[in-house]
């Protein structure tokens, strides 16, 4: 009967460790995705400024 308690505690500990590892992986993936989204939004912003600047030059000519 004692071994059932030990097995339950070990199983719960292993489950918590797996959840911790998955949480760390998720955090790393979200951080990488946030960097990619930031780079893409900066590229879009620069492209929009380029288009707006190009239109402004055409209007003034």
CSV table of C-alpha atoms in Angstrom, one decimal:
chain,number,residue,atom,x,y,z
A,1,UNK,CA,0.0,0.0,0.0
A,2,UNK,CA,2.9,2.3,0.7
A,3,UNK,CA,4.2,1.9,-2.9
A,4,UNK,CA,0.9,3.3,-4.3
A,5,UNK,CA,1.5,6.6,-2.5
A,6,UNK,CA,5.1,6.8,-3.7
A,7,UNK,CA,4.0,6.0,-7.3
A,8,UNK,CA,1.3,8.6,-7.1
A,9,UNK,CA,3.7,11.2,-5.9
A,10,UNK,CA,6.3,10.3,-8.5
A,11,UNK,CA,3.6,10.4,-11.3
A,12,UNK,CA,2.4,13.8,-10.1
A,13,UNK,CA,6.0,15.1,-9.9
A,14,UNK,CA,6.7,13.8,-13.4
A,15,UNK,CA,3.6,15.5,-14.7
A,16,UNK,CA,4.5,18.8,-13.2
A,17,UNK,CA,8.0,18.6,-14.7
A,18,UNK,CA,6.5,17.9,-18.1
A,19,UNK,CA,4.1,20.8,-17.8
A,20,UNK,CA,7.0,23.0,-16.8
A,21,UNK,CA,9.1,22.0,-19.8
A,22,UNK,CA,6.1,22.6,-22.1
A,23,UNK,CA,5.5,26.0,-20.5
A,24,UNK,CA,9.2,26.9,-21.1
A,25,UNK,CA,9.0,25.8,-24.8
A,26,UNK,CA,5.8,27.7,-25.2
A,27,UNK,CA,7.3,30.9,-23.7
A,28,UNK,CA,10.3,30.6,-26.1
A,29,UNK,CA,8.1,30.1,-29.1
A,30,UNK,CA,5.9,33.1,-28.2
A,31,UNK,CA,9.0,35.2,-27.7
A,32,UNK,CA,10.4,34.2,-31.1
A,33,UNK,CA,7.0,34.8,-32.7
A,34,UNK,CA,6.8,38.3,-31.1
A,35,UNK,CA,10.2,39.2,-32.5
A,36,UNK,CA,9.1,38.1,-36.0
A,37,UNK,CA,5.8,40.0,-35.7
A,38,UNK,CA,7.8,43.1,-34.6
A,39,UNK,CA,10.2,42.8,-37.5
A,40,UNK,CA,7.3,42.4,-40.0
A,41,UNK,CA,5.4,45.3,-38.6
A,42,UNK,CA,8.5,47.5,-38.8
A,43,UNK,CA,9.0,46.4,-42.4
A,44,UNK,CA,5.4,47.2,-43.2
A,45,UNK,CA,5.7,50.6,-41.5
A,46,UNK,CA,8.8,51.4,-43.5
A,47,UNK,CA,7.1,50.3,-46.7
A,48,UNK,CA,4.0,52.4,-45.9
A,49,UNK,CA,6.2,55.5,-45.3
A,50,UNK,CA,8.0,54.8,-48.6
A,51,UNK,CA,4.7,54.7,-50.4
A,52,UNK,CA,3.4,57.8,-48.7
A,53,UNK,CA,6.6,59.6,-49.4
A,54,UNK,CA,6.5,58.5,-53.1
A,55,UNK,CA,2.9,59.8,-53.4
A,56,UNK,CA,3.8,63.1,-51.8
A,57,UNK,CA,6.6,63.6,-54.3
A,58,UNK,CA,4.4,62.8,-57.2
A,59,UNK,CA,1.8,65.3,-56.0
A,60,UNK,CA,4.3,68.1,-55.5
A,61,UNK,CA,5.8,67.6,-59.0
